[in-house]
Coordinates of C-alpha atoms in Angstrom, one line a residue:
M1 CA -1.9 -16.0 7.9
S2 CA -1.7 -13.2 5.3
T3 CA -0.7 -9.7 6.5
I4 CA 1.0 -9.0 9.8
N5 CA -1.0 -7.9 12.8
R6 CA 0.7 -9.2 15.9
F7 CA 4.5 -9.2 16.1
K8 CA 6.9 -12.0 17.2
G9 CA 9.8 -9.7 17.6
K10 CA 11.8 -6.6 16.7
E11 CA 12.9 -7.9 13.3
E12 CA 9.3 -8.3 12.1
F13 CA 8.3 -5.0 13.6
D14 CA 11.2 -3.2 11.9
A15 CA 10.1 -4.4 8.5
I16 CA 6.9 -2.4 8.6
K17 CA 7.4 0.4 11.1
S18 CA 7.0 4.1 10.4
Q19 CA 6.2 7.3 12.4
I20 CA 2.7 7.5 10.9
R21 CA 1.9 3.8 11.3
T22 CA 3.0 3.8 15.0
T23 CA 1.0 7.0 15.6
I24 CA -2.2 5.5 14.1
Q25 CA -1.8 1.9 15.5
T26 CA -1.3 3.2 19.0
A27 CA -4.8 4.8 18.9
F28 CA -6.4 1.4 18.5
Y29 CA -5.4 0.4 22.1
Q30 CA -6.9 3.4 23.9
N31 CA -9.5 2.7 26.6
N32 CA -12.2 4.6 24.7
V33 CA -12.2 2.0 21.9
Q34 CA -14.9 -0.6 21.5
S35 CA -14.4 -3.5 19.2
V36 CA -17.5 -4.4 17.1
K37 CA -17.3 -8.1 16.3
T38 CA -20.3 -8.7 14.0
V39 CA -22.0 -7.0 11.2
A40 CA -25.3 -7.6 13.1
Q41 CA -24.0 -5.5 16.0
A42 CA -22.9 -2.8 13.6
Y43 CA -26.4 -2.8 12.0
Q44 CA -28.1 -2.1 15.4
L45 CA -25.6 0.7 16.1
A46 CA -26.3 2.3 12.7
K47 CA -30.1 1.9 13.0
K48 CA -30.1 3.8 16.3
S49 CA -27.6 6.5 15.1
P50 CA -29.2 10.0 15.0
G51 CA -30.3 10.9 11.5
T52 CA -30.7 7.3 10.2
I53 CA -33.8 6.5 8.1
P54 CA -34.8 2.8 8.2
L55 CA -36.3 2.0 4.8
T56 CA -39.2 -0.1 6.0
G57 CA -40.2 -0.7 2.4
I58 CA -36.9 -2.5 1.7
P59 CA -36.4 -5.5 3.9
I60 CA -32.9 -7.0 3.6
Y61 CA -33.0 -9.8 1.0
E62 CA -32.0 -13.1 2.6
P63 CA -30.6 -11.5 5.7
E64 CA -29.2 -14.7 7.1
K65 CA -26.7 -14.8 4.2
Q66 CA -25.6 -11.2 5.1
G67 CA -25.0 -12.0 8.7
L68 CA -28.0 -9.7 9.6
P69 CA -31.1 -10.0 11.8
E70 CA -34.2 -11.5 10.2
D71 CA -36.1 -8.2 10.5
A72 CA -33.3 -6.0 9.1
H73 CA -34.1 -3.3 6.6
A74 CA -32.0 -1.1 4.3
L75 CA -30.7 2.0 6.1
L76 CA -30.5 5.5 4.5
F77 CA -28.1 8.1 5.8
N78 CA -27.6 11.5 4.2
D79 CA -24.5 13.8 4.4
G80 CA -24.6 17.5 4.1
N81 CA -23.2 19.5 1.2
T82 CA -20.6 16.9 0.2
F83 CA -21.6 13.9 -1.8
G84 CA -18.4 13.1 -3.7
R85 CA -14.7 12.3 -3.2
A86 CA -12.2 15.1 -2.8
A87 CA -9.0 14.3 -4.7
A88 CA -7.6 17.7 -3.8
A89 CA -7.6 16.6 -0.1
R90 CA -5.2 13.6 -0.6
R91 CA -1.7 13.8 0.7
I92 CA 0.8 10.9 0.2
S93 CA 3.8 10.3 2.4
G94 CA 6.9 10.4 0.3
D95 CA 5.7 12.9 -2.2
P96 CA 8.1 15.8 -2.6
E97 CA 5.7 18.5 -1.4
V98 CA 4.5 16.5 1.7
D99 CA 6.0 17.7 5.0
L100 CA 5.9 14.6 7.2
K101 CA 6.7 16.6 10.3
Y102 CA 3.7 18.8 9.7
Y103 CA 1.2 16.0 8.9
S104 CA 2.5 13.8 11.8
A105 CA 1.6 16.6 14.2
I106 CA -1.9 17.0 12.6
I107 CA -2.6 13.3 12.9
R108 CA -1.4 13.2 16.6
D109 CA -3.7 16.2 17.4
S110 CA -6.6 14.6 15.6
I111 CA -6.3 11.4 17.7
Y112 CA -5.9 13.4 20.9
D113 CA -9.1 15.3 20.1
T114 CA -11.1 12.0 20.0
R115 CA -10.1 10.9 23.5
K116 CA -13.4 11.9 25.0
K117 CA -15.4 10.1 22.3
S118 CA -16.4 6.5 22.1
M119 CA -14.5 4.9 19.2
Y120 CA -15.5 1.9 17.2
H121 CA -13.0 -0.6 15.9
G122 CA -14.0 -2.9 13.0
E123 CA -12.0 -5.3 10.9
V124 CA -12.6 -6.7 7.4
V125 CA -10.8 -8.8 4.8
I126 CA -9.9 -7.4 1.4
G127 CA -9.3 -10.0 -1.3
L128 CA -11.7 -12.9 -1.6
H129 CA -9.4 -15.8 -2.3
R130 CA -6.7 -17.2 -0.1
N131 CA -4.0 -16.3 -2.7
F132 CA -4.5 -12.7 -1.8
M133 CA -6.2 -11.6 1.5
I134 CA -5.4 -8.5 3.6
K135 CA -6.8 -7.7 7.0
A136 CA -8.0 -4.1 7.4
H137 CA -8.9 -2.2 10.5
L138 CA -11.0 1.0 10.9
L139 CA -11.2 3.3 13.9
I140 CA -14.0 5.8 13.8
P141 CA -15.9 7.9 16.5
E142 CA -19.5 7.4 17.7
D143 CA -22.2 9.2 15.7
H144 CA -20.7 7.9 12.5
E145 CA -22.1 4.4 12.8
N146 CA -23.5 4.4 9.3
I147 CA -20.1 5.0 7.7
F148 CA -18.8 2.2 9.9
Y149 CA -21.6 -0.2 9.1
S150 CA -21.3 0.5 5.3
W151 CA -17.5 -0.1 5.5
L152 CA -18.0 -3.5 7.1
L153 CA -20.6 -4.4 4.4
N154 CA -18.6 -3.0 1.5
F155 CA -15.6 -5.3 2.3
Q156 CA -15.8 -8.8 3.7
Y157 CA -16.7 -8.7 7.3
V158 CA -15.0 -11.4 9.3
N159 CA -17.2 -14.4 9.8
E160 CA -16.4 -18.1 10.5
V161 CA -15.9 -18.9 6.8
Y162 CA -13.6 -16.1 6.0
S163 CA -11.7 -16.3 9.3
E164 CA -10.8 -19.9 8.4
M165 CA -9.9 -19.0 4.8
Y166 CA -7.7 -16.1 6.0
K167 CA -6.0 -18.5 8.4
Y168 CA -4.7 -20.6 5.5
S169 CA -4.2 -17.7 3.1
K170 CA -0.9 -16.9 1.4
K171 CA 1.5 -14.9 3.6
I172 CA 2.0 -11.3 2.5
P173 CA 5.0 -9.7 4.2
E174 CA 3.3 -6.4 5.0
G175 CA 1.3 -5.0 7.9
D176 CA -2.5 -5.1 8.2
I177 CA -4.2 -2.0 6.8
I178 CA -5.0 0.4 9.6
I179 CA -7.1 3.6 9.2
F180 CA -7.9 6.3 11.7
C181 CA -10.9 8.5 11.0
D182 CA -12.7 11.5 12.4
P183 CA -15.4 12.9 10.1
D184 CA -16.0 15.8 12.5
W185 CA -12.4 17.1 12.2
S186 CA -11.7 20.5 10.7
H187 CA -8.6 22.6 10.1
P188 CA -8.2 26.0 8.5
D189 CA -5.4 24.7 6.3
H190 CA -7.7 21.9 4.9
P191 CA -11.2 23.3 4.2
M192 CA -12.0 20.1 2.1
G193 CA -10.7 17.8 4.8
L194 CA -7.6 15.6 4.7
T195 CA -6.9 12.1 3.5
F196 CA -3.3 11.2 4.4
F197 CA -1.7 8.0 3.2
D198 CA 1.5 6.2 4.2
P199 CA 1.1 3.6 1.5
T200 CA 4.3 1.6 1.9
H201 CA 3.3 1.0 5.6
N202 CA -0.4 0.4 4.9
C203 CA -1.9 3.1 7.0
A204 CA -4.0 6.2 6.6
A205 CA -5.9 9.0 8.4
I206 CA -9.2 10.2 6.9
L207 CA -10.2 13.4 8.5
G208 CA -13.1 15.8 8.0
M209 CA -14.7 13.5 5.4
K210 CA -18.4 12.5 5.7
Y211 CA -18.9 10.9 2.3
F212 CA -18.6 7.1 2.5
G213 CA -16.8 6.9 -0.8
E214 CA -13.7 8.4 0.9
Y215 CA -13.6 5.3 3.2
K216 CA -14.2 2.8 0.5
K217 CA -11.6 4.2 -1.9
G218 CA -9.2 5.1 0.9
T219 CA -9.1 1.5 2.0
L220 CA -8.8 0.3 -1.6
T221 CA -5.9 2.7 -2.2
L222 CA -3.8 0.8 0.3
A223 CA -5.0 -2.6 -0.8
W224 CA -4.2 -1.8 -4.5
G225 CA -0.8 -0.6 -3.5
T226 CA -0.1 -3.9 -1.6
A227 CA -1.2 -5.8 -4.6
A228 CA 1.1 -3.9 -7.0
R229 CA 4.1 -4.6 -4.7
N230 CA 3.3 -8.3 -4.7
G231 CA 3.0 -9.2 -8.4
Y232 CA -0.5 -8.1 -9.2
A233 CA -1.9 -5.4 -11.5
A234 CA -4.2 -3.2 -9.5
C235 CA -7.5 -2.6 -11.3
H236 CA -10.2 0.0 -11.0
G237 CA -12.7 -1.5 -13.4
G238 CA -14.9 -4.4 -14.1
L239 CA -14.1 -8.0 -15.2
K240 CA -16.3 -10.7 -16.6
C241 CA -15.8 -14.1 -18.4
Y242 CA -18.0 -15.1 -21.4
N243 CA -18.4 -18.9 -21.2
L244 CA -18.9 -19.7 -24.8
P245 CA -19.4 -23.1 -26.5
G246 CA -15.9 -24.6 -26.6
K247 CA -14.0 -21.6 -25.3
K248 CA -14.0 -18.8 -22.8
H249 CA -13.2 -15.1 -23.2
T250 CA -12.4 -12.9 -20.2
I251 CA -12.4 -9.2 -20.5
A252 CA -11.5 -6.3 -18.2
V253 CA -12.9 -2.8 -18.7
F254 CA -11.2 0.3 -17.1
G255 CA -13.0 3.6 -16.6
L256 CA -13.9 6.2 -14.0
S257 CA -17.3 6.3 -12.3
G258 CA -19.9 7.0 -14.9
S259 CA -17.9 5.8 -17.8
G260 CA -20.0 2.7 -18.4
K261 CA -17.7 0.1 -16.7
S262 CA -20.5 -1.2 -14.5
T263 CA -23.0 -1.2 -17.3
I264 CA -20.6 -3.3 -19.4
T265 CA -19.7 -5.6 -16.5
H266 CA -23.3 -6.4 -15.6
A267 CA -24.8 -6.4 -19.1
K268 CA -27.0 -9.4 -19.7
H269 CA -26.7 -9.3 -23.5
D270 CA -30.3 -10.4 -23.8
N271 CA -29.3 -13.6 -22.1
K272 CA -27.3 -14.7 -25.1
Y273 CA -24.4 -15.8 -23.1
N274 CA -23.4 -17.7 -19.9
V275 CA -21.4 -15.0 -18.2
T276 CA -19.4 -15.0 -15.0
V277 CA -18.9 -11.7 -13.2
L278 CA -15.9 -11.1 -10.9
H279 CA -16.6 -7.4 -9.9
D280 CA -17.4 -4.1 -11.4
D281 CA -15.0 -1.8 -9.5
A282 CA -12.1 -3.4 -7.7
F283 CA -10.0 -6.5 -8.6
I284 CA -6.4 -7.5 -9.2
I285 CA -4.7 -9.6 -12.0
N286 CA -1.9 -11.9 -11.3
I287 CA 0.9 -11.0 -13.8
E288 CA 2.3 -14.5 -14.0
D289 CA -0.8 -16.7 -14.7
K290 CA -3.3 -13.8 -15.6
T291 CA -5.9 -15.1 -13.1
S292 CA -8.1 -12.5 -11.3
I293 CA -9.3 -12.0 -7.7
A294 CA -12.1 -9.7 -6.5
L295 CA -11.3 -7.4 -3.6
E296 CA -14.9 -6.7 -2.5
P297 CA -18.1 -8.8 -2.2
T298 CA -20.6 -6.0 -2.6
Y299 CA -21.4 -3.2 -5.1
F300 CA -21.3 0.6 -4.5
D301 CA -23.7 1.8 -7.2
K302 CA -25.3 5.0 -8.3
T303 CA -29.0 4.8 -7.4
Q304 CA -30.2 7.1 -10.3
D305 CA -29.5 4.1 -12.7
Y306 CA -32.3 2.2 -10.9
P307 CA -35.9 3.6 -10.9
M308 CA -37.8 3.6 -7.6
N309 CA -39.8 0.4 -8.5
C310 CA -36.8 -1.5 -10.0
E311 CA -36.5 -5.1 -8.9
D312 CA -32.8 -4.7 -8.4
N313 CA -33.4 -2.4 -5.4
K314 CA -34.3 -5.4 -3.2
Y315 CA -30.6 -6.1 -2.9
I316 CA -29.9 -2.7 -1.3
L317 CA -28.2 -2.9 2.1
T318 CA -27.4 0.8 2.8
M319 CA -28.0 4.1 1.0
Q320 CA -26.3 7.4 1.0
N321 CA -27.5 10.9 -0.1
N322 CA -30.9 9.9 -1.4
G323 CA -34.4 11.2 -0.8
A324 CA -37.1 9.3 1.0
I325 CA -40.9 9.0 0.6
M326 CA -43.8 7.3 2.4
Y327 CA -46.2 5.2 0.2
D328 CA -49.8 4.6 1.1
D329 CA -48.8 1.3 2.7
G330 CA -47.2 3.3 5.5
K331 CA -43.7 2.2 4.6
I332 CA -40.7 4.4 3.8
Y333 CA -39.0 4.0 0.4
P334 CA -36.0 5.7 -1.2
V335 CA -36.2 8.3 -3.9
T336 CA -33.5 6.9 -6.1
E337 CA -33.5 9.7 -8.7
D338 CA -30.8 12.4 -8.0
L339 CA -33.3 15.0 -6.8
R340 CA -31.8 15.8 -3.4
N341 CA -28.3 16.0 -4.8
G342 CA -26.1 14.3 -7.4
N343 CA -24.3 11.0 -6.9
G344 CA -26.9 9.2 -4.7
R345 CA -25.4 5.8 -3.8
A346 CA -26.3 2.4 -2.5
I347 CA -24.4 -0.7 -1.3
K348 CA -26.0 -3.7 -2.9
S349 CA -25.4 -7.2 -1.7
K350 CA -23.3 -9.8 -3.4
L351 CA -26.5 -11.7 -4.2
W352 CA -27.4 -9.0 -6.8
A353 CA -25.3 -10.8 -9.4
A354 CA -26.4 -14.4 -9.6
D355 CA -23.4 -15.1 -11.9
R356 CA -20.9 -13.7 -9.4
V357 CA -17.6 -15.4 -8.4
D358 CA -14.6 -14.3 -6.3
R359 CA -11.8 -15.6 -8.6
I360 CA -11.6 -16.3 -12.3
D361 CA -9.0 -18.9 -13.1
D362 CA -9.3 -18.4 -16.9
P363 CA -6.5 -16.1 -18.1
I364 CA -7.6 -12.6 -19.1
N365 CA -7.9 -12.2 -22.9
S366 CA -8.8 -8.6 -23.5
I367 CA -8.3 -5.2 -21.8
F368 CA -10.5 -2.2 -22.7
W369 CA -9.5 1.3 -21.8
I370 CA -12.7 3.3 -21.6
M371 CA -12.3 6.9 -22.8
K372 CA -14.4 9.9 -23.4
D373 CA -12.0 11.5 -25.9
P374 CA -14.2 13.0 -28.7
T375 CA -11.5 12.2 -31.3
M376 CA -11.4 8.5 -30.4
P377 CA -13.6 6.2 -32.6
P378 CA -16.1 3.9 -30.9
V379 CA -13.3 1.2 -30.8
I380 CA -9.7 0.7 -31.9
K381 CA -7.3 -2.1 -31.3
I382 CA -3.7 -1.4 -30.2
K383 CA -1.1 -3.9 -31.5
G384 CA 2.1 -2.8 -29.7
A385 CA 2.6 -3.6 -26.0
A386 CA 4.3 -0.3 -25.2
L387 CA 1.7 1.8 -27.0
G388 CA -1.1 -0.2 -25.4
S389 CA 0.2 0.4 -21.9
V390 CA 1.0 4.1 -22.5
M391 CA -2.5 4.7 -23.9
G392 CA -3.8 3.3 -20.6
A393 CA -1.4 5.7 -18.8
T394 CA -2.9 8.6 -20.8
L395 CA -6.6 7.5 -20.5
A396 CA -8.5 10.6 -21.4
T397 CA -11.9 11.0 -19.8
K398 CA -14.2 13.5 -17.9
R399 CA -14.8 13.9 -14.3
S400 CA -18.0 12.5 -12.7
S401 CA -20.5 13.4 -10.0
A402 CA -18.7 11.0 -7.7
E403 CA -16.0 13.6 -7.3
K404 CA -16.0 16.8 -5.2
L405 CA -13.9 19.2 -7.3
A406 CA -11.7 22.0 -6.0
E407 CA -12.9 25.5 -6.8
G408 CA -12.2 26.5 -10.3
I409 CA -12.0 23.0 -11.8
N410 CA -14.2 22.6 -14.9
P411 CA -16.0 19.2 -14.7
D412 CA -16.4 19.1 -18.5
Q413 CA -12.7 19.5 -19.2
L414 CA -11.0 16.4 -20.7
V415 CA -8.5 15.0 -18.2
V416 CA -5.9 12.2 -18.1
E417 CA -6.5 9.6 -15.4
P418 CA -3.8 6.9 -15.8
Y419 CA -5.4 3.5 -15.9
A420 CA -8.6 5.1 -14.7
N421 CA -7.2 4.8 -11.2
P422 CA -7.0 8.1 -9.3
F423 CA -6.2 6.2 -6.1
R424 CA -2.6 5.1 -7.1
T425 CA 0.0 6.0 -4.5
Y426 CA 3.0 4.4 -6.1
P427 CA 5.0 5.4 -9.2
L428 CA 3.1 5.4 -12.5
S429 CA 5.9 3.3 -14.0
V430 CA 4.8 0.4 -11.9
D431 CA 1.4 0.2 -13.6
Y432 CA 3.0 0.9 -17.0
K433 CA 5.3 -2.1 -16.6
L434 CA 2.6 -4.4 -15.2
F435 CA 0.1 -3.8 -18.0
K436 CA 2.9 -3.9 -20.7
N437 CA 3.8 -7.3 -19.4
L438 CA 0.2 -8.4 -19.8
F439 CA 0.1 -7.2 -23.4
E440 CA 3.5 -8.8 -24.2
A441 CA 2.0 -12.1 -22.8
G442 CA -0.7 -12.0 -25.5
V443 CA -3.6 -10.0 -23.8
D444 CA -5.3 -7.9 -26.5
C445 CA -5.7 -4.1 -26.0
Y446 CA -8.7 -2.1 -27.1
I447 CA -9.8 1.5 -26.6
I448 CA -13.6 2.1 -26.5
N449 CA -15.2 5.5 -26.5
T450 CA -18.4 5.7 -24.5
G451 CA -18.9 9.4 -24.8
H452 CA -19.2 11.3 -28.1
F453 CA -17.2 10.9 -31.3
M454 CA -16.9 14.2 -33.1
G455 CA -20.3 15.3 -31.7
K456 CA -22.2 12.1 -32.2
K457 CA -23.1 10.0 -29.1
V458 CA -21.7 6.5 -28.9
E459 CA -24.7 4.7 -27.4
P460 CA -24.4 1.7 -24.9
S461 CA -25.9 -0.5 -27.6
H462 CA -22.9 0.3 -29.9
T463 CA -20.5 -0.5 -27.2
L464 CA -22.1 -3.8 -26.2
Q465 CA -22.4 -4.9 -29.9
I466 CA -18.6 -4.1 -30.3
I467 CA -17.7 -6.2 -27.3
E468 CA -20.0 -9.1 -28.4
S469 CA -18.3 -9.2 -31.8
I470 CA -14.9 -9.3 -30.2
V471 CA -15.6 -12.1 -27.7
E472 CA -17.3 -14.1 -30.5
D473 CA -14.3 -13.7 -32.8
R474 CA -16.3 -12.1 -35.6
A475 CA -15.0 -8.6 -35.2
E476 CA -13.4 -7.2 -38.3
F477 CA -10.5 -4.9 -37.6
V478 CA -8.5 -3.3 -40.4
K479 CA -5.4 -1.2 -40.4
W480 CA -6.3 2.4 -39.5
E481 CA -4.3 4.2 -42.1
P482 CA -1.6 5.4 -41.8
F483 CA -0.9 3.8 -38.4
E484 CA 1.2 0.6 -38.1
E485 CA 0.1 -0.3 -34.6
I486 CA -3.5 0.7 -34.6
E487 CA -6.5 -1.1 -36.2
I488 CA -10.1 0.1 -36.4
M489 CA -13.5 -1.5 -36.7
K490 CA -15.6 0.4 -39.1
I491 CA -19.0 1.3 -37.7
D492 CA -21.8 2.9 -39.7
G493 CA -22.3 6.6 -38.7
F494 CA -18.9 7.0 -37.2
D495 CA -16.5 8.1 -39.9
A496 CA -12.9 8.2 -38.6
D497 CA -11.3 9.1 -41.8
L498 CA -8.0 10.9 -41.2
E499 CA -8.1 12.3 -44.7
N500 CA -10.8 14.7 -43.3
A501 CA -8.7 17.8 -42.5
Q502 CA -10.9 18.9 -39.6
Y503 CA -10.9 15.5 -37.9
R504 CA -7.1 15.0 -38.6
R505 CA -6.4 18.3 -36.8
E506 CA -8.6 17.5 -33.8
F507 CA -7.0 14.0 -33.5
M508 CA -3.5 15.5 -33.5
I509 CA -4.4 18.1 -30.9
H510 CA -5.6 15.4 -28.5
F511 CA -2.8 13.0 -29.3
V512 CA -0.1 15.6 -28.8
Q513 CA -1.7 16.4 -25.4
R514 CA -0.9 12.8 -24.5
I515 CA 2.7 13.3 -25.4
Q516 CA 2.8 16.5 -23.3
Y517 CA 1.3 14.7 -20.4
V518 CA 3.9 11.9 -20.4
E519 CA 6.8 14.3 -20.9
S520 CA 5.5 16.4 -18.0
R521 CA 5.8 13.4 -15.7
Q522 CA 9.6 13.8 -15.9
T523 CA 9.3 17.0 -13.7
V524 CA 6.0 16.9 -11.9
K525 CA 6.5 15.8 -8.3
E526 CA 10.2 15.7 -9.0
G527 CA 9.7 12.9 -11.6
V528 CA 8.1 10.3 -9.3
D529 CA 5.7 9.3 -12.1
A530 CA 8.3 9.4 -15.0
L531 CA 7.8 6.6 -17.5
P532 CA 10.4 4.7 -19.4
A533 CA 11.6 6.5 -22.6
E534 CA 9.9 3.8 -24.8
A535 CA 6.5 5.1 -23.6
V536 CA 6.7 8.5 -25.1
K537 CA 8.7 7.1 -28.0
S538 CA 5.7 5.0 -28.9
L539 CA 3.4 8.1 -28.9
Y540 CA 5.8 10.0 -31.1
A541 CA 5.9 7.1 -33.5
V542 CA 2.1 7.4 -34.0
M543 CA 2.5 11.2 -34.6
S544 CA 5.3 10.7 -37.0
E545 CA 3.0 8.7 -39.2
L546 CA 1.0 11.8 -39.8
H547 CA 3.8 13.5 -41.8
G548 CA 2.3 16.0 -44.2
D549 CA 3.7 19.5 -44.3
E550 CA 0.6 20.9 -42.5
D551 CA 0.8 18.0 -40.0
K552 CA 4.3 18.8 -39.1
K553 CA 3.6 22.5 -38.7
L554 CA 0.6 21.8 -36.4
Q555 CA 2.6 19.3 -34.4
E556 CA 5.4 21.7 -33.9
T557 CA 3.0 24.4 -32.8
L558 CA 1.2 22.1 -30.4
L559 CA 4.4 20.6 -28.8
N560 CA 5.6 24.1 -28.0
G561 CA 2.2 25.1 -26.6
I562 CA 0.2 24.3 -23.5
S563 CA -1.9 21.2 -23.1
E564 CA -5.7 21.5 -22.4
I565 CA -5.6 18.1 -20.8
E566 CA -4.7 18.2 -17.1

């Protein structure tokens, strides 16, 4: 067996106990809890739930392979004003500013307030190979059957095949993931809701949240943390393997929602290659052998990328925050364009990617940090392991419509999101060391800009051509003067000449902001996310190579100023 659910004695219990975990786990045994054993049962509950729209124009494709009834259809359910994740509502046990006594009381009251509601208990497996499998449990009130059903579909619902696989999976000395939820909860101190995590004890409370993405990413938050504690690099990105004549090339791309990571992962390249896809959002890399495991079977995609008549829509299982329309055949179809609101979403079945696998045994070859930093050329190659990892730790990008931002936050402002993973609950140095280990072991590091370079858009065709040249070993990188550890691929129309005074100035401004970000980790949250000295040293080394008199004056001014990157 993998993670721990039932206990043989005090010693095993003592290894994973905490106040929050005991509080949440106890709720699962109340007499108002109903266990839902099959995804077919969850489908019927969701279909009957008030507000559900059965999309009669989208029958489930090959329902027998999804564990669903033959006559099942895709289901649409819409939330209210919220259609994105609220990072500002996250609280993590162990952070300096988090008062455990205060939040323990809130969670106890939230559980008490659901005692007169029927509660559903479901369980899934996270990690699709017996080398890494975690059991996860969700407890959620009635009237939220669509969240519950989507959660079971997003992860691997327990069937005969996966039950047997889990039985013989590698033991992980940690507790099952347990999550208590109440989307109807409200509290004057938490107008955006509350997502509370006790990550080292694999438990969470998700309160006042109606957007399904909170439940998906909340569960992954704990799974990624477990992976990081057990010898894996936790990855919010996409991974695919190019099966070329006589060799293979496996790449991983890391970026926030809307950065292009799914586009790159699922790109067909005009069918030039035999490609194997692991996943486009959640996976882990074994640091020792560099093999990779998918954490989820399905895909949680933006619907706007797929027109209403797109063939890919036949793989939809559930939809969130979309419009609906009736055609002249009397059937109801979704309006996939973002007309009702931004960030319309759908869960698509594993069958969508015919080239999909759950584990890639071929060691990873290349890692791409996807940025939207306007001073970054379309692609550069980082030679040093420390520099490669700290550039991932200072991944500069922009917010997306998948996020519900707190009042006053500018969605167009450049932000740093380390390793494109806003769901990390452990010290940043853990990821820094894990990725540095990969680069030291021979994995190549690249940065690709999928936004604008000095006002000019980097088109998806540019990005895909860059990646194709790299995997085919025909990419020509040259030293990016004057840097010792950075190489560049020269691309027509994108002049990254640091002899250009304006560009040199803009580049330094953004690079110094990275230095400021890393240095600030020494004091933010009492230094929880402080990085080793070598990290900031590698950034300073890059800056020192721009050593003209005007460069030094600007650098000194910037380093004494305030960063524009959060």
